[in-house]
Amino acid sequence: GQAVRQAGLAARTAGQAVGRFLSDVNDRFRQPRDAEFPAQPAMTADDVPIELQELRSSDKPGVYVVIGSAARVRTGPALNSPQCALLERGESLGVSEIRGRRGRLSWPVQGWVSLRTTDGEPILQALQVPLSTTL
């Protein structure tokens, strides 16, 4: 009962996000008819709503290891959230949730970290160990 309602709500929320996103894409790429309506800037990956980032992500929660030089841990998912820790290369960590290229840490500290850079370079590498087996 409740799980079905929650799934329906999640699908409806994602559907609304898709609608808003497509409307924004249409607005940005519509050709202006005269100088009164300047062209909109091109869309970037940062313009993609979190709900849609989750839909396209193939990353899964689990155990990861830092393979970049270091991984900044922030208090929230936004890149401008305050930094609360720095994980060194080779450290392992538990990722309990994925939002786009960001992961929520459950250990060794709580916070959010990027799985890869904006250029797509990996910062973390998933290990083949499900998170549930480590708890």
mmCIF file of N, CA and C in Angstrom:
data_model
loop_
_atom_site.group_PDB
_atom_site.id
_atom_site.type_symbol
_atom_site.label_atom_id
_atom_site.label_comp_id
_atom_site.label_asym_id
_atom_site.label_seq_id
_atom_site.Cartn_x
_atom_site.Cartn_y
_atom_site.Cartn_z
ATOM 1 N N GLY A 1 0.797 -1.176 0.000
ATOM 2 C CA GLY A 1 0.000 0.000 0.000
ATOM 3 C C GLY A 1 0.850 1.254 0.000
ATOM 4 N N GLN A 2 1.566 1.475 1.119
ATOM 5 C CA GLN A 2 2.347 2.700 1.241
ATOM 6 C C GLN A 2 3.516 2.708 0.260
ATOM 7 N N ALA A 3 4.150 1.551 0.052
ATOM 8 C CA ALA A 3 5.280 1.488 -0.887
ATOM 9 C C ALA A 3 4.817 1.841 -2.296
ATOM 10 N N VAL A 4 3.615 1.371 -2.671
ATOM 11 C CA VAL A 4 3.077 1.674 -3.998
ATOM 12 C C VAL A 4 2.793 3.168 -4.115
ATOM 13 N N ARG A 5 2.223 3.775 -3.044
ATOM 14 C CA ARG A 5 1.956 5.217 -3.063
ATOM 15 C C ARG A 5 3.259 6.005 -3.181
ATOM 16 N N GLN A 6 4.296 5.577 -2.435
ATOM 17 C CA GLN A 6 5.579 6.268 -2.501
ATOM 18 C C GLN A 6 6.203 6.140 -3.884
ATOM 19 N N ALA A 7 6.108 4.957 -4.486
ATOM 20 C CA ALA A 7 6.647 4.756 -5.831
ATOM 21 C C ALA A 7 5.900 5.635 -6.828
ATOM 22 N N GLY A 8 4.582 5.721 -6.679
ATOM 23 C CA GLY A 8 3.786 6.574 -7.559
ATOM 24 C C GLY A 8 4.153 8.039 -7.412
ATOM 25 N N LEU A 9 4.369 8.473 -6.161
ATOM 26 C CA LEU A 9 4.768 9.850 -5.910
ATOM 27 C C LEU A 9 6.138 10.129 -6.510
ATOM 28 N N ALA A 10 7.074 9.193 -6.356
ATOM 29 C CA ALA A 10 8.417 9.366 -6.927
ATOM 30 C C ALA A 10 8.344 9.464 -8.446
ATOM 31 N N ALA A 11 7.529 8.611 -9.064
ATOM 32 C CA ALA A 11 7.385 8.637 -10.524
ATOM 33 C C ALA A 11 6.747 9.954 -10.976
ATOM 34 N N ARG A 12 5.746 10.407 -10.226
ATOM 35 C CA ARG A 12 5.084 11.664 -10.576
ATOM 36 C C ARG A 12 6.069 12.834 -10.443
ATOM 37 N N THR A 13 6.860 12.841 -9.364
ATOM 38 C CA THR A 13 7.853 13.896 -9.153
ATOM 39 C C THR A 13 8.878 13.892 -10.279
ATOM 40 N N ALA A 14 9.375 12.717 -10.651
ATOM 41 C CA ALA A 14 10.344 12.618 -11.753
ATOM 42 C C ALA A 14 9.695 13.075 -13.057
ATOM 43 N N GLY A 15 8.432 12.695 -13.274
ATOM 44 C CA GLY A 15 7.723 13.115 -14.491
ATOM 45 C C GLY A 15 7.566 14.627 -14.563
ATOM 46 N N GLN A 16 7.256 15.254 -13.418
ATOM 47 C CA GLN A 16 7.142 16.711 -13.390
ATOM 48 C C GLN A 16 8.495 17.358 -13.669
ATOM 49 N N ALA A 17 9.561 16.777 -13.104
ATOM 50 C CA ALA A 17 10.908 17.315 -13.342
ATOM 51 C C ALA A 17 11.268 17.205 -14.820
ATOM 52 N N VAL A 18 10.918 16.086 -15.449
ATOM 53 C CA VAL A 18 11.188 15.908 -16.876
ATOM 54 C C VAL A 18 10.436 16.975 -17.672
ATOM 55 N N GLY A 19 9.175 17.205 -17.318
ATOM 56 C CA GLY A 19 8.379 18.215 -18.016
ATOM 57 C C GLY A 19 8.983 19.605 -17.906
ATOM 58 N N ARG A 20 9.399 19.976 -16.670
ATOM 59 C CA ARG A 20 10.021 21.291 -16.475
ATOM 60 C C ARG A 20 11.327 21.387 -17.258
ATOM 61 N N PHE A 21 12.104 20.325 -17.239
ATOM 62 C CA PHE A 21 13.393 20.307 -17.934
ATOM 63 C C PHE A 21 13.183 20.464 -19.436
ATOM 64 N N LEU A 22 12.251 19.714 -20.008
ATOM 65 C CA LEU A 22 12.006 19.799 -21.451
ATOM 66 C C LEU A 22 11.473 21.174 -21.844
ATOM 67 N N SER A 23 10.634 21.749 -21.001
ATOM 68 C CA SER A 23 10.128 23.090 -21.268
ATOM 69 C C SER A 23 11.275 24.096 -21.279
ATOM 70 N N ASP A 24 12.198 23.944 -20.314
ATOM 71 C CA ASP A 24 13.361 24.834 -20.249
ATOM 72 C C ASP A 24 14.246 24.655 -21.483
ATOM 73 N N VAL A 25 14.458 23.406 -21.902
ATOM 74 C CA VAL A 25 15.256 23.147 -23.108
ATOM 75 C C VAL A 25 14.606 23.819 -24.309
ATOM 76 N N ASN A 26 13.284 23.650 -24.457
ATOM 77 C CA ASN A 26 12.587 24.281 -25.576
ATOM 78 C C ASN A 26 12.751 25.793 -25.544
ATOM 79 N N ASP A 27 12.613 26.391 -24.354
ATOM 80 C CA ASP A 27 12.750 27.850 -24.227
ATOM 81 C C ASP A 27 14.154 28.306 -24.590
ATOM 82 N N ARG A 28 15.157 27.549 -24.177
ATOM 83 C CA ARG A 28 16.541 27.969 -24.426
ATOM 84 C C ARG A 28 16.943 27.844 -25.896
ATOM 85 N N PHE A 29 16.350 26.906 -26.604
ATOM 86 C CA PHE A 29 16.768 26.687 -27.983
ATOM 87 C C PHE A 29 15.801 27.280 -29.005
ATOM 88 N N ARG A 30 14.756 27.897 -28.552
ATOM 89 C CA ARG A 30 13.828 28.579 -29.458
ATOM 90 C C ARG A 30 14.535 29.793 -30.048
ATOM 91 N N GLN A 31 14.421 29.968 -31.340
ATOM 92 C CA GLN A 31 15.088 31.086 -32.008
ATOM 93 C C GLN A 31 14.356 32.386 -31.688
ATOM 94 N N PRO A 32 15.093 33.416 -31.295
ATOM 95 C CA PRO A 32 14.433 34.701 -31.044
ATOM 96 C C PRO A 32 13.904 35.281 -32.356
ATOM 97 N N ARG A 33 12.748 35.944 -32.304
ATOM 98 C CA ARG A 33 12.144 36.506 -33.507
ATOM 99 C C ARG A 33 12.657 37.904 -33.800
ATOM 100 N N ASP A 34 13.130 38.583 -32.752
ATOM 101 C CA ASP A 34 13.728 39.906 -32.973
ATOM 102 C C ASP A 34 14.667 40.210 -31.810
ATOM 103 N N ALA A 35 15.295 41.367 -31.867
ATOM 104 C CA ALA A 35 16.309 41.716 -30.870
ATOM 105 C C ALA A 35 15.721 41.872 -29.468
ATOM 106 N N GLU A 36 14.407 41.998 -29.359
ATOM 107 C CA GLU A 36 13.770 42.143 -28.055
ATOM 108 C C GLU A 36 13.910 40.868 -27.221
ATOM 109 N N PHE A 37 14.107 39.736 -27.890
ATOM 110 C CA PHE A 37 14.222 38.455 -27.201
ATOM 111 C C PHE A 37 15.603 37.866 -27.465
ATOM 112 N N PRO A 38 16.593 38.185 -26.619
ATOM 113 C CA PRO A 38 17.946 37.671 -26.859
ATOM 114 C C PRO A 38 18.002 36.153 -26.709
ATOM 115 N N ALA A 39 18.954 35.552 -27.404
ATOM 116 C CA ALA A 39 19.144 34.095 -27.319
ATOM 117 C C ALA A 39 19.534 33.704 -25.902
ATOM 118 N N GLN A 40 19.058 32.566 -25.469
ATOM 119 C CA GLN A 40 19.372 32.043 -24.140
ATOM 120 C C GLN A 40 20.735 31.364 -24.168
ATOM 121 N N PRO A 41 21.443 31.330 -23.026
ATOM 122 C CA PRO A 41 22.733 30.623 -22.985
ATOM 123 C C PRO A 41 22.529 29.126 -23.166
ATOM 124 N N ALA A 42 23.563 28.467 -23.656
ATOM 125 C CA ALA A 42 23.494 27.016 -23.840
ATOM 126 C C ALA A 42 23.348 26.326 -22.490
ATOM 127 N N MET A 43 22.682 25.173 -22.500
ATOM 128 C CA MET A 43 22.517 24.404 -21.264
ATOM 129 C C MET A 43 23.799 23.646 -20.957
ATOM 130 N N THR A 44 24.050 23.452 -19.676
ATOM 131 C CA THR A 44 25.198 22.668 -19.230
ATOM 132 C C THR A 44 24.707 21.529 -18.350
ATOM 133 N N ALA A 45 25.609 20.636 -17.952
ATOM 134 C CA ALA A 45 25.250 19.532 -17.067
ATOM 135 C C ALA A 45 24.714 20.046 -15.739
ATOM 136 N N ASP A 46 25.148 21.232 -15.309
ATOM 137 C CA ASP A 46 24.672 21.800 -14.050
ATOM 138 C C ASP A 46 23.206 22.194 -14.112
ATOM 139 N N ASP A 47 22.652 22.352 -15.324
ATOM 140 C CA ASP A 47 21.252 22.715 -15.481
ATOM 141 C C ASP A 47 20.315 21.525 -15.323
ATOM 142 N N VAL A 48 20.852 20.304 -15.317
ATOM 143 C CA VAL A 48 20.020 19.110 -15.222
ATOM 144 C C VAL A 48 19.556 18.954 -13.773
ATOM 145 N N PRO A 49 18.227 18.910 -13.541
ATOM 146 C CA PRO A 49 17.731 18.781 -12.176
ATOM 147 C C PRO A 49 18.222 17.486 -11.510
ATOM 148 N N ILE A 50 18.348 17.529 -10.177
ATOM 149 C CA ILE A 50 18.823 16.367 -9.410
ATOM 150 C C ILE A 50 17.973 15.130 -9.723
ATOM 151 N N GLU A 51 16.639 15.307 -9.850
ATOM 152 C CA GLU A 51 15.773 14.149 -10.107
ATOM 153 C C GLU A 51 16.174 13.434 -11.395
ATOM 154 N N LEU A 52 16.582 14.205 -12.401
ATOM 155 C CA LEU A 52 16.977 13.602 -13.670
ATOM 156 C C LEU A 52 18.384 13.051 -13.606
ATOM 157 N N GLN A 53 19.266 13.682 -12.822
ATOM 158 C CA GLN A 53 20.611 13.155 -12.653
ATOM 159 C C GLN A 53 20.540 11.761 -12.045
ATOM 160 N N GLU A 54 19.625 11.583 -11.085
ATOM 161 C CA GLU A 54 19.476 10.269 -10.459
ATOM 162 C C GLU A 54 19.030 9.228 -11.470
ATOM 163 N N LEU A 55 18.152 9.617 -12.412
ATOM 164 C CA LEU A 55 17.640 8.666 -13.389
ATOM 165 C C LEU A 55 18.720 8.201 -14.355
ATOM 166 N N ARG A 56 19.686 9.080 -14.682
ATOM 167 C CA ARG A 56 20.693 8.715 -15.676
ATOM 168 C C ARG A 56 21.927 8.079 -15.060
ATOM 169 N N SER A 57 22.057 8.118 -13.747
ATOM 170 C CA SER A 57 23.268 7.638 -13.092
ATOM 171 C C SER A 57 23.314 6.116 -13.065
ATOM 172 N N SER A 58 24.465 5.546 -13.415
ATOM 173 C CA SER A 58 24.636 4.098 -13.326
ATOM 174 C C SER A 58 25.424 3.729 -12.070
ATOM 175 N N ASP A 59 25.868 4.730 -11.304
ATOM 176 C CA ASP A 59 26.591 4.468 -10.071
ATOM 177 C C ASP A 59 25.631 3.908 -9.027
ATOM 178 N N LYS A 60 26.141 3.045 -8.178
ATOM 179 C CA LYS A 60 25.326 2.399 -7.156
ATOM 180 C C LYS A 60 25.935 2.643 -5.780
ATOM 181 N N PRO A 61 25.101 2.688 -4.725
ATOM 182 C CA PRO A 61 25.648 2.757 -3.376
ATOM 183 C C PRO A 61 26.537 1.537 -3.110
ATOM 184 N N GLY A 62 27.515 1.702 -2.241
ATOM 185 C CA GLY A 62 28.408 0.603 -1.906
ATOM 186 C C GLY A 62 29.700 1.095 -1.305
ATOM 187 N N VAL A 63 30.711 0.260 -1.367
ATOM 188 C CA VAL A 63 32.023 0.599 -0.833
ATOM 189 C C VAL A 63 32.886 1.133 -1.973
ATOM 190 N N TYR A 64 33.526 2.264 -1.722
ATOM 191 C CA TYR A 64 34.364 2.918 -2.711
ATOM 192 C C TYR A 64 35.748 3.155 -2.114
ATOM 193 N N VAL A 65 36.716 3.395 -2.988
ATOM 194 C CA VAL A 65 38.065 3.780 -2.564
ATOM 195 C C VAL A 65 38.452 5.040 -3.323
ATOM 196 N N VAL A 66 39.158 5.954 -2.658
ATOM 197 C CA VAL A 66 39.618 7.192 -3.285
ATOM 198 C C VAL A 66 40.770 6.846 -4.218
ATOM 199 N N ILE A 67 40.601 7.130 -5.517
ATOM 200 C CA ILE A 67 41.673 6.873 -6.480
ATOM 201 C C ILE A 67 42.259 8.177 -7.021
ATOM 202 N N GLY A 68 41.577 9.303 -6.748
ATOM 203 C CA GLY A 68 42.142 10.602 -7.094
ATOM 204 C C GLY A 68 43.163 10.989 -6.032
ATOM 205 N N SER A 69 43.735 12.167 -6.140
ATOM 206 C CA SER A 69 44.728 12.589 -5.154
ATOM 207 C C SER A 69 44.099 12.744 -3.769
ATOM 208 N N ALA A 70 42.824 13.123 -3.712
ATOM 209 C CA ALA A 70 42.078 13.258 -2.462
ATOM 210 C C ALA A 70 40.608 13.465 -2.823
ATOM 211 N N ALA A 71 39.730 13.335 -1.838
ATOM 212 C CA ALA A 71 38.301 13.569 -2.041
ATOM 213 C C ALA A 71 37.810 14.521 -0.958
ATOM 214 N N ARG A 72 37.264 15.659 -1.372
ATOM 215 C CA ARG A 72 36.703 16.626 -0.422
ATOM 216 C C ARG A 72 35.326 16.157 0.013
ATOM 217 N N VAL A 73 35.095 16.131 1.307
ATOM 218 C CA VAL A 73 33.787 15.784 1.854
ATOM 219 C C VAL A 73 33.118 17.091 2.267
ATOM 220 N N ARG A 74 31.880 17.267 1.833
ATOM 221 C CA ARG A 74 31.129 18.482 2.146
ATOM 222 C C ARG A 74 29.899 18.122 2.968
ATOM 223 N N THR A 75 29.358 19.111 3.677
ATOM 224 C CA THR A 75 28.219 18.866 4.572
ATOM 225 C C THR A 75 26.927 18.591 3.821
ATOM 226 N N GLY A 76 26.799 19.025 2.588
ATOM 227 C CA GLY A 76 25.593 18.820 1.798
ATOM 228 C C GLY A 76 25.939 18.433 0.377
ATOM 229 N N PRO A 77 24.935 18.098 -0.438
ATOM 230 C CA PRO A 77 25.195 17.669 -1.817
ATOM 231 C C PRO A 77 25.668 18.796 -2.730
ATOM 232 N N ALA A 78 25.389 20.032 -2.394
ATOM 233 C CA ALA A 78 25.808 21.158 -3.245
ATOM 234 C C ALA A 78 27.315 21.346 -3.164
ATOM 235 N N LEU A 79 27.914 21.676 -4.305
ATOM 236 C CA LEU A 79 29.361 21.865 -4.358
ATOM 237 C C LEU A 79 29.830 23.081 -3.560
ATOM 238 N N ASN A 80 28.919 23.980 -3.214
ATOM 239 C CA ASN A 80 29.309 25.135 -2.406
ATOM 240 C C ASN A 80 29.026 24.915 -0.921
ATOM 241 N N SER A 81 28.630 23.694 -0.532
ATOM 242 C CA SER A 81 28.457 23.366 0.887
ATOM 243 C C SER A 81 29.817 23.413 1.572
ATOM 244 N N PRO A 82 29.839 23.723 2.872
ATOM 245 C CA PRO A 82 31.124 23.767 3.586
ATOM 246 C C PRO A 82 31.843 22.413 3.568
ATOM 247 N N GLN A 83 33.162 22.464 3.403
ATOM 248 C CA GLN A 83 33.968 21.239 3.455
ATOM 249 C C GLN A 83 34.099 20.815 4.910
ATOM 250 N N CYS A 84 33.919 19.514 5.178
ATOM 251 C CA CYS A 84 34.007 19.024 6.552
ATOM 252 C C CYS A 84 35.121 17.995 6.739
ATOM 253 N N ALA A 85 35.675 17.452 5.657
ATOM 254 C CA ALA A 85 36.760 16.470 5.773
ATOM 255 C C ALA A 85 37.465 16.356 4.428
ATOM 256 N N LEU A 86 38.644 15.754 4.459
ATOM 257 C CA LEU A 86 39.402 15.461 3.251
ATOM 258 C C LEU A 86 39.876 14.017 3.359
ATOM 259 N N LEU A 87 39.469 13.179 2.403
ATOM 260 C CA LEU A 87 39.878 11.773 2.400
ATOM 261 C C LEU A 87 41.057 11.611 1.447
ATOM 262 N N GLU A 88 42.077 10.948 1.914
ATOM 263 C CA GLU A 88 43.302 10.773 1.139
ATOM 264 C C GLU A 88 43.178 9.607 0.160
ATOM 265 N N ARG A 89 44.024 9.606 -0.853
ATOM 266 C CA ARG A 89 44.093 8.520 -1.831
ATOM 267 C C ARG A 89 44.280 7.188 -1.102
ATOM 268 N N GLY A 90 43.493 6.177 -1.507
ATOM 269 C CA GLY A 90 43.590 4.846 -0.919
ATOM 270 C C GLY A 90 42.610 4.595 0.217
ATOM 271 N N GLU A 91 41.986 5.651 0.763
ATOM 272 C CA GLU A 91 41.010 5.455 1.845
ATOM 273 C C GLU A 91 39.729 4.858 1.280
ATOM 274 N N SER A 92 39.111 3.969 2.051
ATOM 275 C CA SER A 92 37.828 3.399 1.638
ATOM 276 C C SER A 92 36.709 4.125 2.365
ATOM 277 N N LEU A 93 35.530 4.097 1.754
ATOM 278 C CA LEU A 93 34.386 4.807 2.307
ATOM 279 C C LEU A 93 33.095 4.135 1.874
ATOM 280 N N GLY A 94 32.049 4.358 2.649
ATOM 281 C CA GLY A 94 30.731 3.806 2.343
ATOM 282 C C GLY A 94 29.828 4.871 1.763
ATOM 283 N N VAL A 95 29.309 4.621 0.566
ATOM 284 C CA VAL A 95 28.384 5.539 -0.104
ATOM 285 C C VAL A 95 26.988 4.934 0.000
ATOM 286 N N SER A 96 26.076 5.653 0.664
ATOM 287 C CA SER A 96 24.733 5.134 0.895
ATOM 288 C C SER A 96 23.690 5.665 -0.079
ATOM 289 N N GLU A 97 24.019 6.728 -0.823
ATOM 290 C CA GLU A 97 23.060 7.337 -1.759
ATOM 291 C C GLU A 97 23.838 8.021 -2.871
ATOM 292 N N ILE A 98 23.293 7.986 -4.081
ATOM 293 C CA ILE A 98 23.910 8.641 -5.234
ATOM 294 C C ILE A 98 22.939 9.684 -5.784
ATOM 295 N N ARG A 99 23.455 10.874 -6.048
ATOM 296 C CA ARG A 99 22.687 11.926 -6.742
ATOM 297 C C ARG A 99 23.588 12.489 -7.831
ATOM 298 N N GLY A 100 23.330 12.079 -9.053
ATOM 299 C CA GLY A 100 24.178 12.520 -10.151
ATOM 300 C C GLY A 100 25.594 12.013 -9.955
ATOM 301 N N ARG A 101 26.558 12.926 -9.904
ATOM 302 C CA ARG A 101 27.940 12.505 -9.676
ATOM 303 C C ARG A 101 28.353 12.678 -8.218
ATOM 304 N N ARG A 102 27.383 12.895 -7.334
ATOM 305 C CA ARG A 102 27.637 13.090 -5.904
ATOM 306 C C ARG A 102 27.151 11.876 -5.120
ATOM 307 N N GLY A 103 27.885 11.531 -4.057
ATOM 308 C CA GLY A 103 27.520 10.406 -3.204
ATOM 309 C C GLY A 103 27.474 10.823 -1.753
ATOM 310 N N ARG A 104 26.460 10.298 -1.023
ATOM 311 C CA ARG A 104 26.342 10.562 0.412
ATOM 312 C C ARG A 104 27.148 9.512 1.173
ATOM 313 N N LEU A 105 28.044 9.966 2.032
ATOM 314 C CA LEU A 105 28.894 9.056 2.799
ATOM 315 C C LEU A 105 28.213 8.648 4.108
ATOM 316 N N SER A 106 28.370 7.373 4.448
ATOM 317 C CA SER A 106 27.886 6.888 5.732
ATOM 318 C C SER A 106 29.052 6.589 6.671
ATOM 319 N N TRP A 107 30.229 6.360 6.126
ATOM 320 C CA TRP A 107 31.451 6.165 6.904
ATOM 321 C C TRP A 107 32.654 6.411 6.028
ATOM 322 N N PRO A 108 33.800 6.752 6.449
ATOM 323 C CA PRO A 108 34.249 6.947 7.827
ATOM 324 C C PRO A 108 33.744 8.257 8.431
ATOM 325 N N VAL A 109 33.240 9.165 7.592
ATOM 326 C CA VAL A 109 32.614 10.407 8.055
ATOM 327 C C VAL A 109 31.296 10.551 7.305
ATOM 328 N N GLN A 110 30.418 11.384 7.830
ATOM 329 C CA GLN A 110 29.169 11.651 7.131
ATOM 330 C C GLN A 110 29.315 12.927 6.323
ATOM 331 N N GLY A 111 28.760 12.930 5.132
ATOM 332 C CA GLY A 111 28.818 14.091 4.255
ATOM 333 C C GLY A 111 28.616 13.667 2.819
ATOM 334 N N TRP A 112 29.015 14.531 1.898
ATOM 335 C CA TRP A 112 28.834 14.299 0.464
ATOM 336 C C TRP A 112 30.165 14.459 -0.245
ATOM 337 N N VAL A 113 30.381 13.653 -1.277
ATOM 338 C CA VAL A 113 31.632 13.657 -2.029
ATOM 339 C C VAL A 113 31.315 13.470 -3.511
ATOM 340 N N SER A 114 32.168 14.002 -4.371
ATOM 341 C CA SER A 114 32.020 13.785 -5.817
ATOM 342 C C SER A 114 32.630 12.437 -6.181
ATOM 343 N N LEU A 115 31.925 11.681 -7.031
ATOM 344 C CA LEU A 115 32.449 10.407 -7.520
ATOM 345 C C LEU A 115 33.453 10.629 -8.640
ATOM 346 N N ARG A 116 33.264 11.741 -9.387
ATOM 347 C CA ARG A 116 34.156 12.075 -10.498
ATOM 348 C C ARG A 116 34.154 13.588 -10.670
ATOM 349 N N THR A 117 35.156 14.089 -11.370
ATOM 350 C CA THR A 117 35.262 15.519 -11.615
ATOM 351 C C THR A 117 34.228 15.953 -12.656
ATOM 352 N N THR A 118 34.103 17.267 -12.852
ATOM 353 C CA THR A 118 33.190 17.778 -13.880
ATOM 354 C C THR A 118 33.626 17.345 -15.273
ATOM 355 N N ASP A 119 34.916 17.015 -15.437
ATOM 356 C CA ASP A 119 35.431 16.510 -16.718
ATOM 357 C C ASP A 119 35.254 15.001 -16.867
ATOM 358 N N GLY A 120 34.685 14.345 -15.855
ATOM 359 C CA GLY A 120 34.443 12.911 -15.932
ATOM 360 C C GLY A 120 35.571 12.045 -15.393
ATOM 361 N N GLU A 121 36.639 12.662 -14.883
ATOM 362 C CA GLU A 121 37.753 11.888 -14.331
ATOM 363 C C GLU A 121 37.330 11.286 -12.990
ATOM 364 N N PRO A 122 37.561 10.005 -12.774
ATOM 365 C CA PRO A 122 37.119 9.382 -11.515
ATOM 366 C C PRO A 122 37.909 9.885 -10.308
ATOM 367 N N ILE A 123 37.180 10.122 -9.221
ATOM 368 C CA ILE A 123 37.780 10.464 -7.928
ATOM 369 C C ILE A 123 37.698 9.238 -7.027
ATOM 370 N N LEU A 124 36.575 8.509 -7.151
ATOM 371 C CA LEU A 124 36.343 7.300 -6.371
ATOM 372 C C LEU A 124 36.162 6.118 -7.311
ATOM 373 N N GLN A 125 36.508 4.939 -6.842
ATOM 374 C CA GLN A 125 36.304 3.699 -7.600
ATOM 375 C C GLN A 125 35.470 2.756 -6.744
ATOM 376 N N ALA A 126 34.396 2.234 -7.317
ATOM 377 C CA ALA A 126 33.542 1.285 -6.590
ATOM 378 C C ALA A 126 34.268 -0.048 -6.439
ATOM 379 N N LEU A 127 34.135 -0.629 -5.261
ATOM 380 C CA LEU A 127 34.638 -1.981 -5.025
ATOM 381 C C LEU A 127 33.468 -2.939 -5.197
ATOM 382 N N GLN A 128 33.743 -4.185 -5.430
ATOM 383 C CA GLN A 128 32.681 -5.159 -5.657
ATOM 384 C C GLN A 128 32.170 -5.747 -4.349
ATOM 385 N N VAL A 129 31.884 -4.862 -3.383
ATOM 386 C CA VAL A 129 31.377 -5.275 -2.073
ATOM 387 C C VAL A 129 30.115 -4.486 -1.807
ATOM 388 N N PRO A 130 28.943 -5.143 -1.694
ATOM 389 C CA PRO A 130 27.723 -4.405 -1.399
ATOM 390 C C PRO A 130 27.817 -3.739 -0.023
ATOM 391 N N LEU A 131 27.263 -2.533 0.097
ATOM 392 C CA LEU A 131 27.313 -1.774 1.340
ATOM 393 C C LEU A 131 26.690 -2.558 2.492
ATOM 394 N N SER A 132 25.621 -3.311 2.237
ATOM 395 C CA SER A 132 24.924 -4.028 3.316
ATOM 396 C C SER A 132 25.807 -5.065 3.995
ATOM 397 N N THR A 133 26.822 -5.589 3.305
ATOM 398 C CA THR A 133 27.684 -6.604 3.920
ATOM 399 C C THR A 133 28.725 -5.991 4.836
ATOM 400 N N THR A 134 28.856 -4.667 4.797
ATOM 401 C CA THR A 134 29.875 -4.016 5.627
ATOM 402 C C THR A 134 29.303 -3.478 6.912
ATOM 403 N N LEU A 135 27.991 -3.478 7.062
ATOM 404 C CA LEU A 135 27.367 -2.889 8.255
ATOM 405 C C LEU A 135 27.212 -3.891 9.359
#
